[in-house]
Tab-separated table of C-alpha atoms and ligand atoms in Angstrom:
chain	number	residue	atom	x	y	z
A	1	UNK	CA	-22.460	-21.629	-2.766
A	2	UNK	CA	-21.732	-17.895	-0.423
A	3	UNK	CA	-20.551	-16.250	-3.419
A	4	UNK	CA	-23.728	-16.186	-5.680
A	5	UNK	CA	-25.253	-15.064	-1.871
A	6	UNK	CA	-27.131	-11.198	-1.755
A	7	UNK	CA	-25.350	-9.110	0.646
A	8	UNK	CA	-28.037	-9.485	3.235
A	9	UNK	CA	-28.101	-13.029	2.897
A	10	UNK	CA	-24.163	-12.917	3.830
A	11	UNK	CA	-24.053	-10.994	6.614
A	12	UNK	CA	-26.256	-13.326	8.442
A	13	UNK	CA	-25.043	-16.506	6.603
A	14	UNK	CA	-21.793	-16.343	5.471
A	15	UNK	CA	-19.271	-18.525	6.849
A	16	UNK	CA	-21.025	-19.420	9.597
A	17	UNK	CA	-20.675	-23.690	10.341
A	18	UNK	CA	-23.384	-25.844	12.262
A	19	UNK	CA	-21.188	-26.878	15.190
A	20	UNK	CA	-20.201	-31.011	14.327
A	21	UNK	CA	-20.150	-31.568	17.758
A	22	UNK	CA	-23.403	-31.024	19.730
A	23	UNK	CA	-25.341	-28.888	17.220
A	24	UNK	CA	-24.766	-25.440	18.462
A	25	UNK	CA	-26.730	-23.490	15.768
A	26	UNK	CA	-24.622	-20.267	16.722
A	27	UNK	CA	-20.608	-20.022	16.352
A	28	UNK	CA	-18.831	-21.580	19.420
A	29	UNK	CA	-16.515	-18.934	21.483
A	30	UNK	CA	-13.380	-21.466	21.272
A	31	UNK	CA	-12.224	-19.283	24.674
A	32	UNK	CA	-8.648	-21.735	24.484
A	33	UNK	CA	-5.320	-20.233	23.831
A	34	UNK	CA	-3.899	-23.480	22.360
A	35	UNK	CA	-4.700	-26.468	20.569
A	36	UNK	CA	-4.030	-30.674	21.103
A	37	UNK	CA	-1.824	-32.645	18.524
A	38	UNK	CA	-2.858	-36.003	17.968
A	39	UNK	CA	1.025	-36.900	18.406
A	40	UNK	CA	4.224	-35.247	17.576
A	41	UNK	CA	4.129	-35.683	13.837
A	42	UNK	CA	1.015	-33.744	13.755
A	43	UNK	CA	2.220	-30.513	15.531
A	44	UNK	CA	5.056	-30.883	13.274
A	45	UNK	CA	3.218	-30.449	10.295
A	46	UNK	CA	0.857	-28.212	11.928
A	47	UNK	CA	4.011	-25.358	12.699
A	48	UNK	CA	5.556	-26.668	8.961
A	49	UNK	CA	2.539	-25.244	7.854
A	50	UNK	CA	2.359	-28.825	5.836
A	51	UNK	CA	-0.392	-29.736	7.173
A	52	UNK	CA	-3.756	-26.901	7.957
A	53	UNK	CA	-5.686	-26.572	11.262
A	54	UNK	CA	-4.739	-24.467	14.634
A	55	UNK	CA	-1.700	-24.317	16.870
A	56	UNK	CA	-2.289	-21.800	19.083
A	57	UNK	CA	-4.543	-18.653	19.521
A	58	UNK	CA	-1.332	-15.573	18.244
A	59	UNK	CA	-0.961	-17.587	15.533
A	60	UNK	CA	-3.327	-17.623	12.331
A	61	UNK	CA	-5.483	-18.513	11.726
A	62	UNK	CA	-6.770	-17.703	15.604
A	63	UNK	CA	-8.652	-19.927	16.924
A	64	UNK	CA	-12.006	-21.108	14.810
A	65	UNK	CA	-14.234	-18.417	16.061
A	66	UNK	CA	-11.424	-15.926	14.568
A	67	UNK	CA	-10.881	-18.027	10.946
A	68	UNK	CA	-15.359	-17.469	10.705
A	69	UNK	CA	-15.294	-13.936	11.458
A	70	UNK	CA	-12.170	-13.391	8.683
A	71	UNK	CA	-14.297	-15.937	6.458
A	72	UNK	CA	-17.711	-13.517	7.333
A	73	UNK	CA	-15.537	-10.350	6.563
A	74	UNK	CA	-14.067	-11.273	3.192
A	75	UNK	CA	-17.330	-12.405	2.038
A	76	UNK	CA	-18.587	-9.300	2.748
A	77	UNK	CA	-15.688	-7.336	1.195
A	78	UNK	CA	-15.085	-9.673	-1.607
A	79	UNK	CA	-11.510	-10.747	-0.966
A	80	UNK	CA	-10.012	-13.739	-1.244
A	81	UNK	CA	-9.379	-14.119	2.659
A	82	UNK	CA	-8.911	-11.880	5.811
A	83	UNK	CA	-7.540	-11.810	9.417
A	84	UNK	CA	-8.536	-10.071	12.315
A	85	UNK	CA	-6.549	-8.072	15.182
A	86	UNK	CA	-7.131	-6.656	18.368
A	87	UNK	CA	-7.830	-2.922	17.362
A	88	UNK	CA	-8.441	-1.024	14.024
A	89	UNK	CA	-4.352	0.387	14.672
A	90	UNK	CA	-3.370	-3.550	15.073
A	91	UNK	CA	-4.631	-3.918	11.580
A	92	UNK	CA	-2.940	-1.110	10.696
A	93	UNK	CA	0.260	-1.475	12.450
A	94	UNK	CA	0.661	-5.428	10.749
A	95	UNK	CA	-0.408	-3.792	7.129
A	96	UNK	CA	2.181	-1.539	7.386
A	97	UNK	CA	5.136	-3.951	8.456
A	98	UNK	CA	3.987	-6.257	5.635
A	99	UNK	CA	4.269	-4.109	3.215
A	100	UNK	CA	7.139	-1.909	3.921
A	101	UNK	CA	10.529	-2.181	4.617
A	102	UNK	CA	13.472	0.089	5.263
A	103	UNK	CA	14.359	2.348	2.834
A	104	UNK	CA	10.884	2.128	1.325
A	105	UNK	CA	8.094	5.488	0.528
A	106	UNK	CA	4.460	5.253	1.562
A	107	UNK	CA	1.745	7.623	0.289
A	108	UNK	CA	-0.868	8.988	2.659
A	109	UNK	CA	-3.835	10.910	2.696
A	110	UNK	CA	-3.745	13.874	4.280
A	111	UNK	CA	-6.635	13.080	6.520
A	112	UNK	CA	-6.465	10.493	7.950
A	113	UNK	CA	-7.802	9.424	12.151
A	114	UNK	CA	-5.465	11.029	14.548
A	115	UNK	CA	-3.152	7.742	15.455
A	116	UNK	CA	-2.705	6.621	11.952
A	117	UNK	CA	-1.556	9.670	11.404
A	118	UNK	CA	0.738	9.649	14.416
A	119	UNK	CA	1.837	6.255	12.847
A	120	UNK	CA	2.174	6.781	10.112
A	121	UNK	CA	4.425	10.450	10.730
A	122	UNK	CA	6.543	9.015	13.809
A	123	UNK	CA	6.555	6.046	14.557
A	124	UNK	CA	7.273	4.851	10.022
A	125	UNK	CA	9.944	7.308	9.694
A	126	UNK	CA	11.768	5.621	12.366
A	127	UNK	CA	12.186	2.577	10.390
A	128	UNK	CA	13.452	4.221	7.674
A	129	UNK	CA	10.567	4.518	5.592
A	130	UNK	CA	9.659	7.632	4.060
A	131	UNK	CA	5.792	9.424	4.010
A	132	UNK	CA	3.936	11.860	1.477
A	133	UNK	CA	0.731	13.283	3.319
A	134	UNK	CA	-1.233	14.135	0.131
A	135	UNK	CA	-4.412	15.631	-0.548
A	136	UNK	CA	-5.946	12.066	-2.286
A	137	UNK	CA	-8.608	14.093	-3.155
A	138	UNK	CA	-7.247	15.595	-6.104
A	139	UNK	CA	-5.475	12.943	-8.393
A	140	UNK	CA	-2.588	15.148	-9.795
A	141	UNK	CA	-1.180	14.787	-5.896
A	142	UNK	CA	-1.413	11.451	-6.185
A	143	UNK	CA	0.581	11.159	-9.241
A	144	UNK	CA	2.703	13.778	-8.492
A	145	UNK	CA	3.838	12.364	-5.176
A	146	UNK	CA	4.957	8.510	-6.503
A	147	UNK	CA	8.588	8.015	-6.199
A	148	UNK	CA	10.292	5.020	-7.311
A	149	UNK	CA	10.246	3.645	-3.907
A	150	UNK	CA	7.013	3.881	-3.033
A	151	UNK	CA	5.482	0.740	-1.898
A	152	UNK	CA	2.093	1.517	-0.676
A	153	UNK	CA	-1.124	4.057	-1.160
A	154	UNK	CA	-3.369	4.177	1.516
A	155	UNK	CA	-6.509	5.860	1.821
A	156	UNK	CA	-9.412	6.412	3.646
A	157	UNK	CA	-12.402	7.381	2.336
A	158	UNK	CA	-14.535	8.397	3.368
A	159	UNK	CA	-12.056	10.272	5.431
A	160	UNK	CA	-12.027	11.337	9.465
A	161	UNK	CA	-13.721	14.167	10.360
A	162	UNK	CA	-13.591	15.937	7.499
A	163	UNK	CA	-15.592	13.087	5.304
A	164	UNK	CA	-13.236	13.798	2.255
A	165	UNK	CA	-13.504	11.211	-0.534
A	166	UNK	CA	-11.201	10.205	-3.056
A	167	UNK	CA	-11.531	8.262	-6.105
A	168	UNK	CA	-10.747	4.815	-5.250
A	169	UNK	CA	-10.648	3.051	-8.408
A	170	UNK	CA	-8.026	5.978	-10.354
A	171	UNK	CA	-6.327	5.953	-7.841
A	172	UNK	CA	-5.917	2.026	-7.181
A	173	UNK	CA	-5.669	1.768	-11.308
A	174	UNK	CA	-2.022	4.211	-10.875
A	175	UNK	CA	-0.813	2.059	-7.742
A	176	UNK	CA	-1.135	-1.360	-9.551
A	177	UNK	CA	1.145	0.472	-12.576
A	178	UNK	CA	3.148	1.751	-10.315
A	179	UNK	CA	3.594	-1.548	-8.771
A	180	UNK	CA	2.262	-0.695	-5.250
A	181	UNK	CA	-0.171	-1.859	-2.599
A	182	UNK	CA	-3.201	0.369	-2.599
A	183	UNK	CA	-4.605	0.270	0.890
A	184	UNK	CA	-8.468	1.684	1.450
A	185	UNK	CA	-9.376	2.207	5.325
A	186	UNK	CA	-13.435	1.095	5.398
A	187	UNK	CA	-13.985	1.806	8.233
A	188	UNK	CA	-16.674	5.020	7.693
A	189	UNK	CA	-18.547	3.252	5.044
A	190	UNK	CA	-18.473	-0.670	6.176
A	191	UNK	CA	-18.930	-3.034	3.056
A	192	UNK	CA	-22.516	-2.304	3.227
A	193	UNK	CA	-21.779	1.089	1.324
A	194	UNK	CA	-18.855	0.165	-0.168
A	195	UNK	CA	-16.496	-2.413	-1.544
A	196	UNK	CA	-12.694	-1.080	-2.267
A	197	UNK	CA	-11.272	-4.380	-2.992
A	198	UNK	CA	-14.375	-4.377	-6.181
A	199	UNK	CA	-13.003	-1.003	-6.682
A	200	UNK	CA	-9.470	-2.582	-7.758
A	201	UNK	CA	-7.673	-1.884	-4.665
A	202	UNK	CA	-5.610	-4.651	-2.573
A	203	UNK	CA	-6.324	-4.380	0.717
A	204	UNK	CA	-9.993	-2.939	2.449
A	205	UNK	CA	-10.036	-2.681	6.708
A	206	UNK	CA	-12.425	-1.992	9.255
A	207	UNK	CA	-11.842	-0.895	13.036
A	208	UNK	CA	-14.585	-3.143	14.223
A	209	UNK	CA	-14.462	-0.966	16.783
A	210	UNK	CA	-17.256	1.196	15.256
A	211	UNK	CA	-20.174	-0.429	12.620
A	212	UNK	CA	-18.728	-4.233	12.291
A	213	UNK	CA	-19.038	-4.530	16.485
A	214	UNK	CA	-21.900	-1.718	16.301
A	215	UNK	CA	-23.013	-1.390	19.580
A	216	UNK	CA	-19.566	0.173	21.195
A	217	UNK	CA	-18.804	-2.561	23.346
A	218	UNK	CA	-15.328	-3.889	21.444
A	219	UNK	CA	-11.868	-3.090	20.339
A	220	UNK	CA	-11.324	-5.388	17.038
A	221	UNK	CA	-10.402	-4.815	13.258
A	222	UNK	CA	-10.456	-6.552	10.369
A	223	UNK	CA	-8.697	-6.601	6.719
A	224	UNK	CA	-10.180	-8.312	3.891
A	225	UNK	CA	-7.428	-8.872	0.729
A	226	UNK	CA	-6.048	-11.728	-1.110
A	227	UNK	CA	-4.641	-14.861	0.264
A	228	UNK	CA	-0.849	-14.127	-1.249
A	229	UNK	CA	-0.916	-10.911	0.857
A	230	UNK	CA	-3.090	-12.730	3.751
A	231	UNK	CA	-1.057	-15.574	4.346
A	232	UNK	CA	2.358	-12.973	3.662
A	233	UNK	CA	1.349	-10.931	6.866
A	234	UNK	CA	0.486	-13.832	9.214
A	235	UNK	CA	4.349	-14.283	10.244
A	236	UNK	CA	3.620	-10.482	11.436
A	237	UNK	CA	0.776	-11.265	13.219
A	238	UNK	CA	2.331	-14.301	14.995
A	239	UNK	CA	5.539	-12.462	15.918
A	240	UNK	CA	3.520	-9.111	16.996
A	241	UNK	CA	0.642	-10.563	18.268
A	242	UNK	CA	-2.097	-8.156	18.224
A	243	UNK	CA	-4.827	-10.614	18.469
A	244	UNK	CA	-7.944	-10.394	19.071
A	245	UNK	CA	-9.935	-12.115	22.087
A	246	UNK	CA	-12.470	-14.843	20.700
A	247	UNK	CA	-15.161	-13.277	22.626
A	248	UNK	CA	-14.545	-10.085	20.446
A	249	UNK	CA	-14.455	-11.752	17.931
A	250	UNK	CA	-18.081	-13.772	18.769
A	251	UNK	CA	-19.173	-10.020	19.214
A	252	UNK	CA	-18.158	-9.127	15.471
A	253	UNK	CA	-19.562	-12.424	14.267
A	254	UNK	CA	-23.045	-11.240	15.992
A	255	UNK	CA	-22.655	-7.970	14.692
A	256	UNK	CA	-22.729	-8.248	11.118
A	257	UNK	CA	-25.171	-10.340	10.694
A	258	UNK	CA	-27.420	-7.097	11.480
A	259	UNK	CA	-24.707	-5.143	9.826
A	260	UNK	CA	-27.227	-4.266	6.650
A	261	UNK	CA	-30.320	-3.212	8.860
A	262	UNK	CA	-28.039	-1.205	10.974
A	263	UNK	CA	-26.572	0.709	8.397
A	264	UNK	CA	-29.280	1.416	6.478
A	265	UNK	CA	-31.343	3.387	9.151
A	266	UNK	CA	-27.554	4.807	10.411
A	267	UNK	CA	-27.863	6.641	6.545
A	268	UNK	CA	-30.997	7.009	6.624
A	269	UNK	CA	-31.121	9.051	9.878
A	270	UNK	CA	-27.411	10.880	9.116
A	271	UNK	CA	-29.266	12.351	6.122
A	272	UNK	CA	-32.161	13.440	7.806
A	273	UNK	CA	-29.723	15.240	10.523
A	274	UNK	CA	-27.720	16.574	7.638
A	275	UNK	CA	-30.301	17.932	5.761
A	276	UNK	CA	-31.869	19.738	9.207
A	277	UNK	CA	-28.587	21.333	10.571
A	278	UNK	CA	-27.881	22.559	6.735
A	279	UNK	CA	-31.238	24.046	6.562
A	280	UNK	CA	-30.413	26.171	9.829
A	281	UNK	CA	-29.292	29.558	9.570
A	282	UNK	CA	-26.629	29.408	12.873
A	283	UNK	CA	-24.996	26.056	10.966
A	284	UNK	CA	-21.585	27.863	8.930
A	285	UNK	CA	-21.545	24.505	6.927
A	286	UNK	CA	-22.025	20.641	7.399
A	287	UNK	CA	-20.350	18.030	5.800
A	288	UNK	CA	-22.200	14.782	4.646
A	289	UNK	CA	-21.597	12.480	1.296
A	290	UNK	CA	-25.140	12.726	0.371
A	291	UNK	CA	-25.691	16.205	0.966
A	292	UNK	CA	-25.079	17.919	-2.360
A	293	UNK	CA	-22.748	20.411	-1.228
A	294	UNK	CA	-20.259	17.967	-0.267
A	295	UNK	CA	-17.490	18.851	-2.896
A	296	UNK	CA	-16.871	15.296	-3.915
A	297	UNK	CA	-20.988	14.637	-3.701
A	298	UNK	CA	-20.887	12.942	-7.125
A	299	UNK	CA	-17.447	10.783	-6.763
A	300	UNK	CA	-19.399	9.499	-3.603
A	301	UNK	CA	-22.782	8.726	-5.113
A	302	UNK	CA	-20.568	7.190	-8.256
A	303	UNK	CA	-18.375	4.978	-5.418
A	304	UNK	CA	-20.543	4.383	-2.374
A	305	UNK	CA	-24.100	2.780	-2.581
A	306	UNK	CA	-24.620	4.789	0.525
A	307	UNK	CA	-23.356	7.619	2.980
A	308	UNK	CA	-23.240	5.964	5.709
A	309	UNK	CA	-23.769	7.523	9.590
A	310	UNK	CA	-20.861	10.295	10.094
A	311	UNK	CA	-20.905	13.730	9.630
A	312	UNK	CA	-19.071	17.012	10.663
A	313	UNK	CA	-20.100	20.678	10.758
A	314	UNK	CA	-19.529	24.274	12.149
A	315	UNK	CA	-21.230	26.848	13.849
A	316	UNK	CA	-21.276	29.920	13.924
A	317	UNK	CA	-18.867	31.772	16.614
A	318	UNK	CA	-16.665	28.857	15.701
A	319	UNK	CA	-14.998	26.829	18.540
A	320	UNK	CA	-16.437	28.665	22.009
A	321	UNK	CA	-19.996	28.013	19.973
A	322	UNK	CA	-19.052	24.377	18.948
A	323	UNK	CA	-18.197	23.620	22.499
A	324	UNK	CA	-21.366	25.446	24.205
A	325	UNK	CA	-23.197	23.284	21.763
A	326	UNK	CA	-21.591	19.628	22.373
A	327	UNK	CA	-21.908	20.619	25.935
A	328	UNK	CA	-25.311	20.952	26.242
A	329	UNK	CA	-26.350	17.860	24.060
A	330	UNK	CA	-28.293	15.456	26.139
A	331	UNK	CA	-29.999	12.577	24.454
A	332	UNK	CA	-26.253	12.033	22.272
A	333	UNK	CA	-23.418	11.137	24.335
A	334	UNK	CA	-20.040	12.854	24.748
A	335	UNK	CA	-17.404	10.730	23.342
A	336	UNK	CA	-15.141	9.219	20.436
A	337	UNK	CA	-14.823	6.473	18.587
A	338	UNK	CA	-18.194	5.916	15.822
A	339	UNK	CA	-20.419	3.477	14.585
A	340	UNK	CA	-22.517	2.305	17.922
A	341	UNK	CA	-26.050	2.407	18.386
A	342	UNK	CA	-26.215	5.388	20.344
A	343	UNK	CA	-25.314	8.833	18.659
A	344	UNK	CA	-21.896	9.798	19.816
A	345	UNK	CA	-20.600	13.713	19.182
A	346	UNK	CA	-16.867	15.127	20.084
A	347	UNK	CA	-14.555	17.719	18.719
A	348	UNK	CA	-11.918	16.471	17.154
A	349	UNK	CA	-9.157	19.084	17.102
A	350	UNK	CA	-9.079	19.004	20.994
A	351	UNK	CA	-9.886	14.534	20.604
A	352	UNK	CA	-9.972	12.636	18.183
A	353	UNK	CA	-7.269	14.616	16.225
A	354	UNK	CA	-5.213	16.425	18.989
A	355	UNK	CA	-2.166	14.512	18.557
A	356	UNK	CA	-2.035	15.973	14.605
A	357	UNK	CA	0.171	19.237	14.554
A	358	UNK	CA	-2.673	22.113	14.509
A	359	UNK	CA	-0.560	23.444	11.285
A	360	UNK	CA	-1.243	20.428	10.073
A	361	UNK	CA	-5.228	20.064	11.110
A	362	UNK	CA	-5.398	23.864	9.345
A	363	UNK	CA	-4.011	22.750	5.990
A	364	UNK	CA	-5.827	19.454	5.501
A	365	UNK	CA	-9.515	21.275	6.829
A	366	UNK	CA	-9.660	20.204	10.704
A	367	UNK	CA	-11.215	23.672	11.724
A	368	UNK	CA	-10.824	24.367	15.071
A	369	UNK	CA	-14.408	24.665	15.364
A	370	UNK	CA	-15.494	21.614	13.451
A	371	UNK	CA	-18.548	19.247	15.447
A	372	UNK	CA	-18.274	15.437	14.470
A	373	UNK	CA	-21.075	13.451	14.918
A	374	UNK	CA	-21.807	10.158	14.511
A	375	UNK	CA	-25.029	9.365	13.989
A	376	UNK	CA	-27.035	6.176	15.757
A	377	UNK	CA	-30.168	4.272	15.191
A	378	UNK	CA	-32.200	6.364	17.774
A	379	UNK	CA	-35.329	7.594	16.318
A	380	UNK	CA	-34.280	10.692	14.142
A	381	UNK	CA	-36.338	12.837	15.182
A	382	UNK	CA	-35.370	12.841	19.206
A	383	UNK	CA	-32.172	13.746	17.497
A	384	UNK	CA	-32.817	16.279	15.644
A	385	UNK	CA	-35.077	17.365	18.630
A	386	UNK	CA	-31.552	17.237	20.879
A	387	UNK	CA	-29.506	19.612	18.416
A	388	UNK	CA	-32.442	22.071	17.712
A	389	UNK	CA	-32.410	22.555	21.686
A	390	UNK	CA	-28.488	22.653	22.213
A	391	UNK	CA	-28.092	24.516	19.311
A	392	UNK	CA	-30.435	27.182	21.042
A	393	UNK	CA	-28.018	26.827	24.045
A	394	UNK	CA	-24.836	28.420	21.938
B	401	LIG	N1	-9.283	3.731	11.044
B	401	LIG	C1	-10.134	4.543	11.337
B	401	LIG	C2	-11.083	5.461	10.301
B	401	LIG	C3	-10.558	5.341	12.768
B	401	LIG	O1	-11.418	6.604	12.818
B	401	LIG	C4	-10.226	4.925	13.983
B	401	LIG	C5	-10.464	4.753	15.124
B	401	LIG	C6	-9.157	3.520	13.536
B	401	LIG	C7	-8.899	3.517	12.026
B	401	LIG	C8	-8.480	3.145	14.379
B	401	LIG	O2	-9.493	1.830	15.410
B	401	LIG	P1	-9.616	0.853	16.755
B	401	LIG	O3	-7.226	1.062	16.525
B	401	LIG	O4	-9.843	2.192	17.292
B	401	LIG	O5	-10.176	0.154	16.613
B	401	LIG	N2	-11.287	5.978	15.612
B	401	LIG	C9	-11.744	6.189	16.321
B	401	LIG	C10	-12.104	7.805	16.586
B	401	LIG	O6	-12.956	9.001	15.608
B	401	LIG	N3	-12.753	8.107	17.774
B	401	LIG	O7	-12.032	7.384	18.735
B	401	LIG	C11	-11.480	6.314	17.671
């Protein structure tokens, strides 16, 4: 029946099960590390995977609170199953360790979150995994990057922080033909605006720290995909242990209940702010997938149902002017992370992407003057007034 629900109803209702003991309306927080077996036979059957149920909170399905979040997220993404993690990075690590082994090759989008870039460029090669960073917004580049050993294609669309968009359906089809897994980091768009699995990708993941939690008060990650892959990944999850806490899982369930409402406001505000910035003569350029000036505007319109709340821009005067702008905002918070109710502003070249070598940043368009804005759900007029006064102070 849940498959037939509309997205908003799924946000509120999917996977929620009334508490059978006391009738609690909300999903309880199972703050426990372990579960009692009725007898040794049951314990052995659970460990052998012959009987479903809970064993120990590190081992999937972790706890009933985690299971509700995983199922709810899978419902929203249109996947068969889900798995929660301690952070987005724990999720990306577990996917990589499940899909790749020594001698394999990974194709990754060249514009990605800084720590994902570092995981792929520093940690995976040490395990004997070859990585190619490719401008995936150009299909020819993707086709040329395939090798016989290519086992996974990792996409981030829209990408952090340039908002570059790549054609998920086309790349997923190429990956399928070549026998490689197609994974999409859907953190910026969320399943409300983009559903990679429906476009043909194998896995869709989100850092819950962002829009899923939504309130900048937790760390978490979640993956949706086929039952077969999620089951395969459970060994890596259990053996490496990057597990979300039960309280965080509960906060994410609560966050998802308002995802559709928050995302509408994030996108509405971001469009207004993007248009305001684009109208200013002191702004050099603005990147927002909802603006017709975005290089992949038509593609974004095709594969996304809305453009979310992230944008980047550069003001005339480059890095120095950008720094002065950031130091002069009063309402916007100078902080990394994104997807919060509050508007956050930051400088990727010296913060979120400082770990990406300067030459790579230049090549992929993360200029020194690029300012990233995560537009919150305050009144858009107040956000624009703040940016206006900060631009005046530059
Ligand atoms: N994927 C994307 C697209 C991200 O932006 C981030 C974090 C992650 C994965 C990792 O998620 P985490 O482990 O933090 O839950 N992005 C951040 C950012 O832009 N500022 O601070 C963190």
